[in-house]
Amino acid sequence: MSDPRDSTDSNDTGGIDDAGDGPPRDPTLRRPDGGTSVLEDDRDAELDRGPFQRWVANSISHPERVYRAMFYVAAIFFLVTTLFPFYWLLMVALTPEGQLQDIVFTPNGFNPGAFVEVFQVIPFHVYMFNSFVIALASTVVVLVIASLAGYAFGRLEFPGRTPLMLLVLIISFFPPAAFFIPLNDLFNTSFVFLEPITGDGTLYNTPFALVTPLSAIFMPLAIFILTTFYGQIPDGLEDAARVEGTTRLGALFRVIIPLSAPGVATAGVLTFIAVYNEFFFSFLMTDGQPENWAPILDGILAYQGQYEVLYNLMAAASILGVIPVAILVVIAQEKIVSGLTAGALKE
Amino acid sequence: MARVRLENITKRYGDETAVDDISLEVEDGEFVTFVGPSGCGKSTTMETVAGLTQPTEGRVYIGDDDVTDLAPKDRGVAMVFQNIALFPHMDVYENISFGLRLRKYDDEEVRRRVEQAADIVQLEGMLDRMPKEMSGGQQQRVGIARAIVRNPDVFLMDEPLANLDAKLRVHMRTELQRLHRELGATVIYVTHDQAEAMTMSNRIAVLNDGKLQQIAAPLTCYNEPTNLFVAGFIGSPSMNFVEGELVESGLETTNFDVEFDPSRVPDATVGDDVTLGIRPEDVHLTEYADSLASSTDPIDARTDVLEPMGDEVFVYLLLSEAAAGSMEQDPAASPNQLLMSVTPDTDIEANQDVDVVLDRSKVHLFDTATGNALVHGLTDLPEREPGTTPTEADS
């Protein structure tokens, strides 16, 4: 339909040279258009198409342009969806209290003092410190125990290895809420042997009430990551270390862990961020007082009073709370990226 | 330095028996090579000495101590690995000093001993390099330096040269021999390369299927193999085997007979299936055989393929027409073929009818059923002890 040459030929009914196998015809003879049509030219003609058709044809012949365009569209989409809330948070934080209407792209006023005020209204730095300590302690606990588990699962042959590994992973499938009531009950029970440590013998309102359950919940992922990494270190290196004078444990800490640094960094940072950001246990395992090891979450909610809600301070505190994690990720990002992709590049 | 003694070492993985009741003793200062094909248990045996593998049964002694239950670090052994196994995150100095630092030697002593070890393996000036910046030969020298720096009682070397290229391997072979002479250390060396085993060791332990086949000096293994496996494994190219039957007049095979008194072959009687073994260099053309003290009757053969190696020429002989065109990969596998090695100046070409003889003093006879050697050389067969009757070869 789109090839005009076909229609020209079908109109060409009479004449001495209508046999298809004849010698080349004189293009000026017996043409309905007098042989002047440029479409008689022997090559594919440039068709007069609409802009969309042109664009389609262009993309078919240069697909890489489309891919690049799609990449930019996707990248911009994700950047906007992740960064715009931050931008908006900043705008809210900069808006003076009492003017929190009509904030879209610019703050309604300018009040950078909010970032100082957050520390004056409540001891927000104590909440930050609590969160940091809890996240760090959980990360250390997770890395040490998950390293031992990862060594066993990744490097030793023993009966029931796969079922045990699956069991460990299944634990991570449970919603944390399933553990909450028994744990809360347990942490509110007084144990005599804990009295020297916690005073009243309960774990409630101590960092242990957060570190213990959160370490357990984020342990399976770390075990899984470290198992993969430790399993890939050649046996010869461990043998060499053991012959040279280490125990199995010594070989783990002197050779296997240093060589698995990307994996350890990945597991560590993921655990740190997850614990730092955790809501459920963080909210419920302390009474929200900074001296009782309440984490950042409780600090942010503390700006919410019975009669007023200091949204600008909540926003400022949220931004400040992100900073430690942001610094951590920037420092460790190279290792994390190589750690997350290492499994994909098996030699 | 110390002796190493293995007593009835057995290692089973589930139903698989990797090492089957091996007992042997390595003398103080001796260089013993475990040799055998892949999967014969030689590495597992060595790992039981190192302590990396716990034997299912049996005891390991180093010096006078039973070390079976000791951790590898407490055995006074050092090991050089096939895959070299340098710690990639440490530089050469840290690699070599790893064991010393673990044992809390003071820094001065560590530095002195590392430099001495680096000197022995000619690694001066490379101590601050990372392993991945070095060539394979240099890496392996670091591995050796790491072993010698601790001045261990026993060196264990698990195919240390297997990952090196051929030229470097020959070079490192001589270096290891020099090292052994200088240090006077007890060395257990594992390889599947029988040339390494032959050239370097005081004694060779040939293993197959987890069992010790023979432990003896290299030339003893070569000249007096205890069974068909050792005979076929030691020597390159491999020994010719021709299956036959023991008859009154000697040995009868499909294509030729060898005359001797069968009653003087121990552990065999007339009618037994016997395999004749003859090395390629002990097959001679009849016209070149004058120097032989005792040779067999001429055997008709036809040359098939010549392989000039420079210093010698390997000639594939067909003993019957039927064999023509059915050349098998392994000349030792076919009863109709013989491999002969001759000097390069020999006047011989392919597809030529020739007469060959076997050097009677180098003919080996094996019991086909058990594979055990019956006699080595037909020239001085032992006198049968009076009163003993020929019995079936023990199985």
XYZ file of C-alpha atoms in Angstrom:
742
model
C 0.000 0.000 0.000
C 2.760 2.322 0.840
C 4.892 1.454 -2.126
C 3.696 3.636 -4.984
C 5.734 1.690 -7.478
C 3.400 -1.289 -7.202
C 0.406 0.780 -8.074
C 2.248 2.311 -11.004
C 2.983 -1.094 -12.405
C -0.554 -2.300 -12.007
C -1.763 0.682 -13.984
C 0.606 -0.114 -16.749
C -1.697 -2.452 -18.633
C -1.160 -2.039 -22.381
C 1.831 -1.542 -24.576
C 4.438 -3.532 -26.367
C 6.760 -4.048 -23.486
C 4.449 -5.237 -20.762
C 6.221 -8.589 -20.513
C 8.007 -8.631 -17.207
C 11.156 -10.164 -18.605
C 11.679 -7.711 -21.409
C 14.639 -5.383 -21.719
C 14.758 -2.331 -19.427
C 12.009 0.012 -20.318
C 12.475 3.544 -21.201
C 11.181 5.307 -18.104
C 9.692 8.112 -20.166
C 7.414 5.810 -22.184
C 3.835 4.912 -21.426
C 3.719 6.036 -17.870
C 0.540 7.448 -16.474
C 2.507 10.278 -15.028
C 4.595 10.659 -18.127
C 7.549 8.904 -16.502
C 8.443 11.894 -14.412
C 7.816 10.215 -11.102
C 10.895 10.194 -8.901
C 9.502 7.023 -7.411
C 10.638 5.180 -10.468
C 14.105 5.593 -9.117
C 15.636 2.224 -8.408
C 16.275 2.594 -4.691
C 13.991 2.853 -1.700
C 12.369 6.171 -1.786
C 12.262 8.565 1.122
C 8.654 8.469 2.169
C 6.773 11.430 3.315
C 5.965 10.292 6.813
C 4.725 12.042 9.885
C 7.067 13.106 12.692
C 6.149 10.118 14.819
C 6.888 7.663 12.038
C 10.173 9.400 11.444
C 11.008 9.117 15.092
C 10.147 5.405 15.092
C 12.259 4.761 12.021
C 15.090 6.691 13.584
C 14.944 4.723 16.815
C 14.900 1.420 14.991
C 18.081 2.305 13.191
C 19.713 3.817 16.321
C 18.420 1.810 19.283
C 21.211 2.988 21.585
C 19.699 6.477 21.600
C 16.440 5.109 22.915
C 18.219 3.117 25.585
C 20.112 6.167 26.690
C 16.923 8.192 26.796
C 15.234 5.456 28.803
C 18.160 5.391 31.200
C 17.858 9.092 31.814
C 14.110 8.872 32.279
C 14.489 6.051 34.793
C 17.394 7.688 36.588
C 15.584 11.009 36.871
C 12.460 9.247 38.072
C 14.294 7.462 40.856
C 16.299 10.519 41.793
C 13.152 12.588 42.081
C 11.231 10.009 44.080
C 14.097 9.478 46.511
C 15.492 12.972 46.767
C 12.359 15.100 46.535
C 11.113 14.022 49.996
C 14.464 15.124 51.369
C 14.207 18.422 49.589
C 10.719 18.885 50.884
C 11.851 17.903 54.382
C 14.501 20.606 54.147
C 11.903 23.144 53.029
C 9.680 22.242 55.975
C 12.614 22.471 58.361
C 13.566 25.916 57.076
C 10.034 27.289 57.353
C 9.489 29.148 60.625
C 7.056 27.621 63.013
C 3.464 28.677 62.508
C 3.823 29.317 58.759
C 3.682 25.724 57.617
C 1.276 26.242 54.753
C 1.773 26.396 51.002
C 5.237 24.837 51.031
C 5.859 23.337 47.633
C 9.251 24.231 46.242
C 10.351 27.076 48.493
C 10.185 27.455 52.256
C 7.590 29.784 53.591
C 10.124 32.056 55.221
C 13.703 31.183 56.233
C 14.667 29.833 59.652
C 17.922 27.797 59.688
C 17.876 28.168 63.437
C 15.605 25.132 63.559
C 18.674 22.923 63.254
C 19.975 24.397 66.503
C 16.595 24.568 68.144
C 16.135 20.793 67.860
C 18.873 20.351 70.435
C 17.478 23.032 72.738
C 13.898 21.796 72.925
C 14.884 18.246 73.781
C 18.328 16.555 74.152
C 18.194 15.235 70.597
C 21.940 14.509 70.582
C 21.338 11.944 73.340
C 18.760 10.185 71.192
C 21.239 10.192 68.302
C 23.948 8.810 70.512
C 21.605 6.067 71.755
C 20.671 5.077 68.232
C 24.273 5.095 67.149
C 25.388 2.908 70.042
C 22.507 0.481 69.558
C 23.142 0.198 65.827
C 26.884 -0.194 66.321
C 26.497 -2.808 69.041
C 23.997 -4.767 66.968
C 26.324 -4.623 63.977
C 29.250 -5.937 66.005
C 27.164 -8.734 67.491
C 25.760 -9.644 64.087
C 29.151 -9.622 62.371
C 30.867 -11.750 64.999
C 28.146 -14.386 65.257
C 27.334 -14.341 61.547
C 31.054 -14.779 60.779
C 31.192 -17.922 62.855
C 27.956 -19.187 61.300
C 29.101 -18.169 57.830
C 32.348 -20.066 58.345
C 30.472 -23.194 59.367
C 27.889 -22.981 56.596
C 30.317 -21.849 53.930
C 33.403 -23.936 54.609
C 32.504 -27.050 56.558
C 30.718 -30.161 55.400
C 28.336 -31.523 57.989
C 25.085 -33.440 57.930
C 22.037 -31.207 57.904
C 23.872 -28.156 56.618
C 21.254 -27.157 54.032
C 18.212 -27.723 56.293
C 19.888 -25.692 59.039
C 20.666 -22.882 56.639
C 17.048 -22.884 55.472
C 15.869 -22.801 59.078
C 18.027 -19.749 59.719
C 16.594 -18.035 56.655
C 13.023 -18.938 57.588
C 13.450 -17.071 60.881
C 13.958 -13.889 58.901
C 10.590 -14.393 57.196
C 8.621 -13.954 60.413
C 7.153 -10.490 61.000
C 8.887 -8.897 63.996
C 5.447 -8.409 65.555
C 5.258 -12.162 66.035
C 8.136 -11.962 68.508
C 7.113 -8.772 70.205
C 4.696 -9.859 72.932
C 6.770 -12.728 74.327
C 9.924 -10.631 74.139
C 8.322 -7.622 75.772
C 7.042 -9.874 78.519
C 10.497 -11.400 78.930
C 12.276 -8.054 79.024
C 9.884 -6.807 81.691
C 10.566 -9.817 83.877
C 13.025 -9.206 86.662
C 16.027 -11.561 86.896
C 18.177 -11.501 89.981
C 21.374 -12.099 88.061
C 20.720 -8.997 85.923
C 20.336 -6.681 88.883
C 24.001 -5.681 89.065
C 23.795 -4.630 85.398
C 20.385 -3.063 84.958
C 19.401 -2.114 88.473
C 15.922 -3.544 88.610
C 16.818 -6.823 86.911
C 14.788 -6.245 83.745
C 16.103 -5.494 80.288
C 13.357 -2.993 79.479
C 14.786 0.511 79.106
C 18.292 -0.818 78.470
C 20.120 -1.068 75.144
C 19.991 -4.857 75.481
C 16.234 -4.744 74.909
C 16.941 -3.396 71.425
C 20.277 -4.943 70.566
C 19.231 -8.503 71.361
C 16.056 -8.794 69.228
C 17.343 -6.589 66.413
C 20.587 -8.567 66.140
C 18.578 -11.756 65.915
C 16.228 -10.372 63.273
C 18.951 -9.064 60.992
C 21.313 -11.996 61.606
C 19.997 -14.324 58.858
C 20.722 -11.862 56.063
C 24.263 -11.327 57.350
C 24.789 -15.078 57.691
C 23.608 -15.549 54.146
C 25.923 -12.872 52.752
C 28.949 -14.058 54.730
C 28.336 -17.728 53.925
C 28.534 -16.873 50.247
C 31.753 -14.933 50.701
C 33.555 -17.289 53.053
C 32.610 -20.235 50.872
C 34.520 -18.702 47.985
C 37.871 -18.316 49.715
C 40.114 -21.149 48.430
C 40.681 -23.995 50.893
C 44.409 -23.753 50.297
C 44.616 -20.365 51.998
C 42.956 -21.640 55.128
C 45.140 -24.760 55.100
C 48.217 -22.588 54.688
C 47.235 -20.420 57.627
C 46.577 -23.448 59.799
C 49.882 -25.092 58.942
C 51.629 -21.774 59.550
C 50.292 -21.635 63.067
C 46.713 -20.455 63.389
C 43.730 -22.331 64.682
C 40.635 -22.571 62.510
C 39.309 -19.489 64.284
C 42.615 -17.714 63.762
C 42.490 -18.519 60.064
C 38.969 -17.084 59.945
C 39.995 -13.784 61.494
C 43.438 -13.416 59.943
C 42.838 -14.651 56.425
C 39.229 -15.353 55.527
C 37.634 -12.201 56.931
C 40.253 -9.790 55.539
C 39.864 -11.384 52.118
C 36.076 -11.123 52.383
C 36.194 -7.432 53.323
C 33.563 -6.386 50.747
C 31.152 -8.975 52.087
C 31.788 -8.045 55.703
C 31.370 -4.354 54.855
C 28.123 -5.077 53.020
C 26.681 -7.166 55.826
C 27.837 -4.610 58.393
C 26.447 -1.554 56.659
C 23.148 -3.216 55.807
C 22.764 -4.289 59.423
C 23.725 -0.868 60.750
C 21.220 0.933 58.524
C 18.470 -1.567 59.210
C 18.890 -1.317 62.989
C 19.270 2.464 62.882
C 16.045 2.772 60.879
C 14.079 0.103 62.682
C 10.715 1.307 63.990
C 8.800 -1.431 65.741
C 11.099 -2.569 68.540
C 12.737 0.843 68.781
C 9.356 2.368 69.559
C 8.194 -0.236 72.047
C 11.187 -1.545 73.957
C 11.918 1.667 75.858
C 9.681 4.258 77.470
C 10.904 6.968 75.114
C 13.097 8.804 77.609
C 16.594 9.684 76.366
C 18.214 8.525 79.598
C 16.553 5.144 79.061
C 18.276 4.521 75.747
C 15.410 5.667 73.567
C 16.559 5.879 69.932
C 16.163 8.707 67.401
C 12.637 7.643 66.571
C 11.473 8.590 70.059
C 13.413 11.815 69.778
C 11.569 12.859 66.633
C 8.230 11.953 68.122
C 9.081 13.981 71.229
C 8.476 17.191 69.259
C 4.872 16.174 69.110
C 3.175 17.590 72.180
C -0.371 17.384 73.425
C -1.303 20.811 72.045
C 1.115 21.444 69.256
C 3.266 19.545 66.794
C 6.590 21.160 65.908
C 6.720 19.918 62.323
C 9.671 22.088 61.398
C 11.745 20.635 64.235
C 10.679 17.107 63.385
C 11.837 17.735 59.844
C 15.133 19.204 60.979
C 15.715 16.309 63.369
C 14.954 13.800 60.633
C 17.552 15.368 58.384
C 20.129 15.381 61.162
C 19.352 11.758 61.918
C 20.181 10.728 58.364
C 23.646 12.261 58.451
C 25.536 9.437 60.259
C 24.166 6.824 57.885
C 24.894 9.005 54.877
C 28.502 9.407 56.000
C 28.812 5.669 56.590
C 27.475 4.825 53.152
C 29.719 7.342 51.422
C 32.761 5.865 53.171
C 31.829 2.262 52.540
C 30.086 2.537 49.193
C 32.900 1.183 47.106
C 33.122 -1.934 49.223
C 29.359 -2.295 49.331
C 28.955 -2.123 45.595
C 31.668 -4.688 45.025
C 30.124 -6.776 47.794
C 26.615 -6.750 46.398
C 27.749 -7.653 42.909
C 30.414 -10.173 43.898
C 28.011 -13.087 43.855
C 27.062 -12.259 40.291
C 30.628 -12.473 39.032
C 31.599 -15.974 39.940
C 34.868 -16.988 38.393
C 64.571 -32.523 61.563
C 62.726 -35.680 62.302
C 61.513 -39.009 61.108
C 57.931 -39.400 59.971
C 56.131 -42.650 60.536
C 52.676 -43.564 59.295
C 51.011 -46.543 60.902
C 48.063 -48.152 59.136
C 46.653 -44.846 57.953
C 43.141 -45.219 56.558
C 40.885 -42.380 55.507
C 37.297 -42.952 54.491
C 34.824 -40.377 53.220
C 31.468 -42.040 53.667
C 31.769 -45.240 51.662
C 34.753 -43.994 49.689
C 38.143 -45.138 50.914
C 40.649 -42.497 49.930
C 43.607 -43.975 51.769
C 43.710 -47.670 52.522
C 45.955 -48.918 55.306
C 49.187 -47.165 54.447
C 52.221 -47.711 56.627
C 55.581 -46.224 55.833
C 58.519 -44.520 57.419
C 60.461 -41.516 56.178
C 63.977 -41.279 57.580
C 65.441 -38.122 59.051
C 66.696 -35.920 56.221
C 65.208 -38.108 53.545
C 63.401 -36.855 50.446
C 60.449 -39.142 49.811
C 58.020 -38.596 46.975
C 54.446 -39.812 46.940
C 53.588 -40.436 43.328
C 50.497 -41.789 41.670
C 47.660 -40.856 39.345
C 44.998 -38.310 40.288
C 42.778 -39.479 43.099
C 45.165 -42.155 44.335
C 45.175 -40.744 47.862
C 48.645 -39.226 47.854
C 47.465 -35.732 48.795
C 45.144 -37.092 51.459
C 48.027 -39.083 52.933
C 50.120 -35.946 53.077
C 47.267 -34.006 54.659
C 47.130 -36.551 57.449
C 50.801 -35.806 58.096
C 50.105 -32.071 58.049
C 47.093 -32.495 60.294
C 44.695 -30.912 57.830
C 42.882 -34.228 57.554
C 42.180 -36.522 60.460
C 42.764 -40.182 59.543
C 39.823 -42.512 60.133
C 42.231 -45.093 61.487
C 45.939 -45.254 62.170
C 48.540 -43.099 63.844
C 50.990 -40.492 62.611
C 54.348 -40.046 64.316
C 56.790 -37.198 63.798
C 60.050 -37.821 65.557
C 59.064 -39.954 68.510
C 55.792 -38.144 69.141
C 52.345 -39.354 68.245
C 50.921 -36.275 66.531
C 47.696 -37.836 65.278
C 45.520 -35.643 67.474
C 47.601 -32.476 67.328
C 46.511 -29.389 65.400
C 48.564 -28.616 62.262
C 50.247 -25.667 63.963
C 51.630 -27.848 66.741
C 53.257 -30.471 64.541
C 56.365 -28.644 63.440
C 55.589 -29.105 59.783
C 55.634 -26.578 56.959
C 53.800 -26.992 53.723
C 54.137 -25.727 50.178
C 50.893 -25.844 48.255
C 50.034 -26.658 44.679
C 48.020 -23.461 44.265
C 50.830 -21.635 46.110
C 48.311 -20.232 48.627
C 50.055 -16.968 49.395
C 47.850 -14.644 51.401
C 46.788 -12.119 48.753
C 46.229 -9.312 51.245
C 49.781 -9.428 52.607
C 53.035 -8.443 50.965
C 55.920 -10.856 50.592
C 57.494 -9.926 53.921
C 54.196 -10.413 55.757
C 53.577 -13.682 53.968
C 56.961 -15.117 54.855
C 56.863 -13.851 58.431
C 53.240 -14.917 59.061
C 54.132 -18.015 61.046
C 56.917 -16.302 62.977
C 54.707 -13.395 63.962
C 52.018 -15.807 65.135
C 54.626 -17.413 67.353
C 55.516 -14.019 68.825
C 59.151 -13.888 67.770
C 60.593 -10.436 68.349
C 60.816 -8.116 65.358
C 64.597 -8.272 65.032
C 64.599 -12.055 64.902
C 61.714 -12.105 62.425
C 63.464 -9.686 60.088
C 66.739 -11.591 60.281
C 65.124 -14.930 59.511
C 62.915 -13.576 56.742
C 65.925 -12.015 55.044
C 67.851 -15.237 55.384
C 65.005 -17.258 53.900
C 64.525 -14.750 51.092
C 68.233 -15.052 50.436
C 68.066 -18.824 50.127
C 65.257 -18.701 47.552
C 66.774 -15.639 45.823
C 64.008 -13.178 46.553
C 66.166 -10.294 47.792
C 64.646 -6.895 47.145
C 61.148 -8.211 46.567
C 59.973 -8.265 50.161
C 57.610 -5.320 49.789
C 55.840 -6.618 46.693
C 52.326 -7.980 46.734
C 51.904 -11.583 45.553
C 49.823 -10.611 42.540
C 52.672 -8.447 41.242
C 54.950 -11.464 40.951
C 55.355 -14.223 38.400
C 54.327 -17.784 39.154
C 57.898 -18.893 39.846
C 58.528 -15.990 42.212
C 55.268 -16.688 44.010
C 56.237 -20.293 44.488
C 59.615 -19.212 45.848
C 57.768 -17.048 48.372
C 55.734 -20.116 49.285
C 58.955 -22.062 49.816
C 60.504 -19.229 51.819
C 57.405 -19.162 54.019
C 57.983 -22.855 54.664
C 61.710 -22.737 55.389
C 61.662 -19.597 57.553
C 60.171 -21.469 60.473
C 62.896 -24.099 60.338
C 60.369 -26.934 60.551
C 61.031 -30.583 61.297
C 59.322 -31.764 58.145
C 58.603 -30.134 54.806
C 55.462 -31.169 53.032
C 55.219 -30.228 49.381
C 51.951 -30.842 47.603
C 52.639 -30.651 43.859
C 54.453 -27.346 44.309
C 55.546 -27.191 40.683
C 52.319 -28.306 39.029
C 51.134 -24.786 38.211
C 54.403 -23.622 36.699
C 55.307 -23.761 33.028
C 57.520 -26.580 31.823
C 60.798 -24.670 31.701
C 60.364 -23.104 35.109
C 59.369 -26.466 36.521
C 62.686 -28.028 35.526
C 64.525 -25.038 36.997
C 62.615 -25.159 40.272
C 63.217 -28.897 40.422
C 66.955 -28.347 40.667
C 66.428 -25.483 43.122
C 64.403 -27.727 45.391
C 67.098 -30.395 45.260
C 69.729 -27.795 46.140
C 67.514 -26.589 48.973
C 67.084 -30.096 50.291
C 70.829 -30.603 50.253
C 71.513 -27.271 51.984
C 68.855 -27.642 54.670
C 69.221 -31.380 55.147
C 65.521 -31.439 55.901
C 63.048 -34.271 55.859
C 60.864 -33.726 52.820
C 57.663 -35.417 51.755
C 56.806 -34.435 48.234
C 53.604 -35.217 46.375
C 53.436 -35.271 42.612
C 51.722 -37.064 39.773
C 54.689 -36.349 37.535
C 56.907 -39.402 37.629
C 59.819 -37.451 36.123
C 59.852 -35.198 39.206
C 59.624 -38.247 41.419
C 62.499 -40.009 39.666
C 64.867 -37.052 39.608
C 64.419 -35.566 43.063
C 63.807 -38.269 45.597
C 65.790 -40.628 47.750
C 62.830 -42.937 47.693
C 59.544 -43.060 45.820
C 56.276 -44.231 47.315
C 53.979 -45.269 44.476
C 50.306 -45.099 45.400
C 47.249 -46.282 43.543
C 43.637 -46.547 44.676
C 44.637 -45.447 48.158
C 47.087 -48.299 48.548
C 50.847 -48.184 48.783
C 52.177 -50.137 45.812
C 55.889 -49.850 46.365
C 58.284 -47.700 48.310
C 61.847 -47.901 47.102
C 64.668 -45.948 45.520
C 63.724 -44.494 42.115
C 65.861 -46.916 40.130
C 64.567 -49.870 42.105
C 61.039 -48.843 41.209
C 62.175 -48.546 37.624
C 64.124 -51.773 37.360
C 62.258 -53.966 39.799
C 58.640 -52.794 39.946
C 56.633 -54.884 42.361
C 53.557 -55.043 40.208
C 51.990 -54.131 36.893
C 50.831 -50.738 38.157
C 54.273 -49.571 39.235
C 55.803 -50.983 36.071
C 53.344 -49.076 33.919
C 53.410 -45.871 35.946
C 57.140 -45.385 36.357
C 58.970 -44.688 33.133
C 57.999 -42.622 30.130
C 56.951 -43.842 27.682
C 55.411 -46.633 29.598
C 56.551 -50.269 29.664
C 55.222 -52.662 26.994
C 52.958 -55.371 28.329
C 52.218 -58.566 26.418
C 49.812 -61.054 27.911
C 50.585 -64.728 27.527
C 50.489 -68.125 29.161
C 53.166 -70.024 31.023
C 53.927 -73.280 29.172
C 56.539 -76.011 29.590
C 58.976 -74.269 27.294
C 58.517 -70.788 28.777
C 56.042 -68.069 27.838
C 53.675 -68.284 24.905
C 52.003 -65.142 23.563
C 49.900 -64.491 20.496
C 52.790 -63.399 18.366
C 55.988 -64.729 19.905
C 57.369 -67.109 22.492
C 60.081 -66.615 25.092
C 61.968 -69.676 26.266
C 62.904 -70.288 29.882
C 62.363 -72.861 32.562
C 58.958 -72.089 34.060
C 59.629 -74.187 37.118
C 62.194 -71.654 38.201
C 59.692 -68.813 38.236
C 58.582 -68.457 41.833
C 54.900 -68.343 42.702
C 53.778 -69.533 39.279
C 52.942 -72.817 37.619
C 52.594 -73.935 34.055
C 49.199 -72.860 32.741
C 49.111 -69.567 34.602
C 48.296 -66.374 32.745
C 51.426 -64.278 32.833
C 52.115 -60.804 31.482
C 55.476 -60.018 30.005
C 56.770 -56.505 30.547
C 59.597 -54.974 28.580
C 60.686 -51.336 28.471
C 60.996 -49.649 25.057
C 64.767 -49.284 25.438
C 65.118 -53.038 26.032
C 63.624 -53.901 22.652
C 66.374 -54.047 20.043
C 66.673 -54.590 16.343
C 68.302 -57.946 15.741
C 71.241 -56.468 13.858
C 72.019 -54.135 16.753
C 71.626 -56.837 19.395
C 75.143 -58.301 19.311
C 76.138 -56.513 22.474
C 73.360 -58.155 24.471
C 74.482 -60.961 26.700
C 71.258 -62.819 26.287
C 68.386 -62.066 23.982
C 65.184 -63.770 22.951
C 64.541 -65.354 19.572
C 63.920 -62.784 16.833
C 60.360 -61.526 16.573
C 58.899 -60.543 13.209
C 57.506 -57.059 13.248
C 56.622 -54.181 11.012
C 57.400 -50.603 11.855
C 54.379 -48.398 11.906
C 55.078 -44.891 13.131
C 58.371 -43.250 14.041
C 58.582 -40.510 16.649
C 61.987 -38.844 16.543
C 62.604 -37.159 19.883
C 66.095 -35.911 19.053
C 68.106 -38.008 21.457
C 66.153 -41.146 20.627
C 63.501 -42.396 18.248
C 60.365 -44.156 19.392
C 59.290 -46.843 16.940
C 55.810 -48.326 17.068
C 56.029 -51.947 15.992
C 53.120 -54.059 14.752
C 53.571 -57.723 15.554
C 50.843 -59.017 13.248
C 49.089 -57.879 10.128
C 45.793 -57.834 11.967
C 46.992 -54.961 14.054
C 47.683 -52.733 11.080
C 45.372 -49.757 10.947
C 44.011 -50.380 14.397
C 46.597 -48.340 16.237
C 45.495 -47.715 19.747
C 46.358 -44.719 21.831
C 48.307 -46.657 24.371
C 50.840 -49.014 22.835
C 50.993 -50.913 26.080
C 47.346 -51.809 25.775
C 47.496 -53.940 22.679
C 49.088 -57.370 22.541
C 49.974 -56.826 18.908
C 52.072 -53.731 19.387
C 55.445 -53.012 20.879
C 57.099 -49.691 21.463
C 60.838 -49.683 20.823
C 63.277 -46.883 21.382
C 66.402 -46.718 19.236
C 69.229 -44.250 18.800
C 68.675 -41.567 16.150
C 71.416 -42.902 13.891
C 69.599 -46.216 13.460
C 68.752 -47.018 9.858
C 65.002 -47.508 10.103
C 61.932 -46.113 8.460
C 58.198 -46.479 8.660
C 56.450 -49.497 7.098
C 59.536 -51.630 7.081
C 59.737 -55.290 8.038
C 62.204 -55.770 10.863
C 63.313 -58.424 13.334
C 63.500 -57.406 16.951
C 64.740 -59.140 20.062
C 64.111 -58.530 23.739
C 66.897 -58.176 26.272
C 66.337 -61.268 28.410
C 67.939 -59.671 31.424
C 65.346 -56.866 31.308
C 62.224 -58.975 30.775
C 59.730 -58.706 33.632
C 57.075 -61.285 34.286
C 53.887 -60.458 36.162
C 51.035 -62.596 37.337
C 48.185 -61.362 35.120
C 45.518 -62.093 37.716
C 47.091 -60.335 40.692
C 49.440 -57.981 38.885
C 52.293 -58.950 41.180
C 55.776 -59.228 39.773
C 57.144 -62.769 39.411
C 60.676 -62.195 38.146
C 62.796 -59.329 36.868
C 65.159 -60.628 34.179
C 65.245 -64.156 32.786
C 69.035 -64.546 32.840
C 69.539 -65.545 36.435
C 66.327 -67.185 37.531
C 66.426 -68.338 41.130
C 66.947 -71.993 41.824
C 63.769 -73.565 43.076
C 64.154 -74.541 46.675
C 64.010 -78.299 46.992
C 60.844 -79.634 48.482
C 58.580 -76.788 47.519
C 55.952 -77.502 44.985
C 54.738 -74.885 42.580
C 51.598 -73.334 43.951
C 49.056 -70.883 42.723
C 50.284 -67.328 42.968
C 48.961 -65.856 46.153
C 46.209 -63.429 45.639
